[in-house]
């Protein structure tokens, strides 16, 4: 049972480039989330989804987009990367609201 | 707007000592979660607290929730080096929509010295 899988683990982008962070879970969880963690800080919610075809903005959605075409996949798209998007990105999923999250291993992104 | 504050943010303690990490939140919620993060790693779920007065224990860690005071505590008993990590509390954004969104505290970095 793989849990939540994120790829890539590391990436360096140039300013203005775009990329997609992949997130896949094999636990049949309906709820999925994208957070970013800046150095020494807590996690900030970027986008979330409560099921296939349903997504919504979190606290810090600017500069990002998501889609949820299947239960398993929840990719995060960065358009026109900026240095402020340098961060560690975590994808998480949850079976139900009371169960807490299962986190992926994270993607460390640097924008130069 | 829900805010979650932890204190202390950094804690250096000797092995064998006891200490408590506090997590305060600003609006009504009855679901609180504790996570552990080792340096450079992902977050691991420690405790899920789902009601007022809930208490959970695992080894040397015990978590409790007081929804009336909007306070959760993570108590460390007889600390050992293996407990060195950053601990986050997270609060469910209670509302009419059942989204499961969590707001995280800033984290408390615990360093246990021999």
mmCIF file with all atom_site columns, C-alpha atoms in Angstrom, chain B residues 3 11 20 30 37 39 44 48 58 70 75 79 82 84 89 92 103-104 114:
data_model
loop_
_atom_site.group_PDB
_atom_site.id
_atom_site.type_symbol
_atom_site.label_atom_id
_atom_site.label_alt_id
_atom_site.label_comp_id
_atom_site.label_asym_id
_atom_site.label_entity_id
_atom_site.label_seq_id
_atom_site.pdbx_PDB_ins_code
_atom_site.Cartn_x
_atom_site.Cartn_y
_atom_site.Cartn_z
_atom_site.occupancy
_atom_site.B_iso_or_equiv
_atom_site.pdbx_formal_charge
_atom_site.auth_seq_id
_atom_site.auth_comp_id
_atom_site.auth_asym_id
_atom_site.auth_atom_id
_atom_site.pdbx_PDB_model_num
ATOM 1  C CA . UNK B 1 3   ? -5.822  31.276 13.958 1.00 0.00 ? 3   UNK B CA 1
ATOM 2  C CA . UNK B 1 11  ? 12.049  23.911 23.283 1.00 0.00 ? 11  UNK B CA 1
ATOM 3  C CA . UNK B 1 20  ? 4.124   20.673 27.847 1.00 0.00 ? 20  UNK B CA 1
ATOM 4  C CA . UNK B 1 30  ? -14.083 20.418 18.247 1.00 0.00 ? 30  UNK B CA 1
ATOM 5  C CA . UNK B 1 37  ? 7.792   16.137 11.505 1.00 0.00 ? 37  UNK B CA 1
ATOM 6  C CA . UNK B 1 39  ? 13.912  17.275 9.751  1.00 0.00 ? 39  UNK B CA 1
ATOM 7  C CA . UNK B 1 44  ? 3.225   11.856 10.624 1.00 0.00 ? 44  UNK B CA 1
ATOM 8  C CA . UNK B 1 48  ? -6.765  12.860 16.650 1.00 0.00 ? 48  UNK B CA 1
ATOM 9  C CA . UNK B 1 58  ? 1.075   7.053  23.034 1.00 0.00 ? 58  UNK B CA 1
ATOM 10 C CA . UNK B 1 70  ? -9.851  26.532 22.901 1.00 0.00 ? 70  UNK B CA 1
ATOM 11 C CA . UNK B 1 75  ? 2.623   16.638 27.350 1.00 0.00 ? 75  UNK B CA 1
ATOM 12 C CA . UNK B 1 79  ? 11.817  12.930 27.350 1.00 0.00 ? 79  UNK B CA 1
ATOM 13 C CA . UNK B 1 82  ? 14.149  10.078 19.867 1.00 0.00 ? 82  UNK B CA 1
ATOM 14 C CA . UNK B 1 84  ? 13.448  15.390 19.015 1.00 0.00 ? 84  UNK B CA 1
ATOM 15 C CA . UNK B 1 89  ? -1.148  21.077 16.018 1.00 0.00 ? 89  UNK B CA 1
ATOM 16 C CA . UNK B 1 92  ? -10.443 21.704 11.735 1.00 0.00 ? 92  UNK B CA 1
ATOM 17 C CA . UNK B 1 103 ? -5.301  25.252 9.896  1.00 0.00 ? 103 UNK B CA 1
ATOM 18 C CA . UNK B 1 104 ? -1.838  24.495 11.244 1.00 0.00 ? 104 UNK B CA 1
ATOM 19 C CA . UNK B 1 114 ? 21.398  13.831 26.675 1.00 0.00 ? 114 UNK B CA 1
#
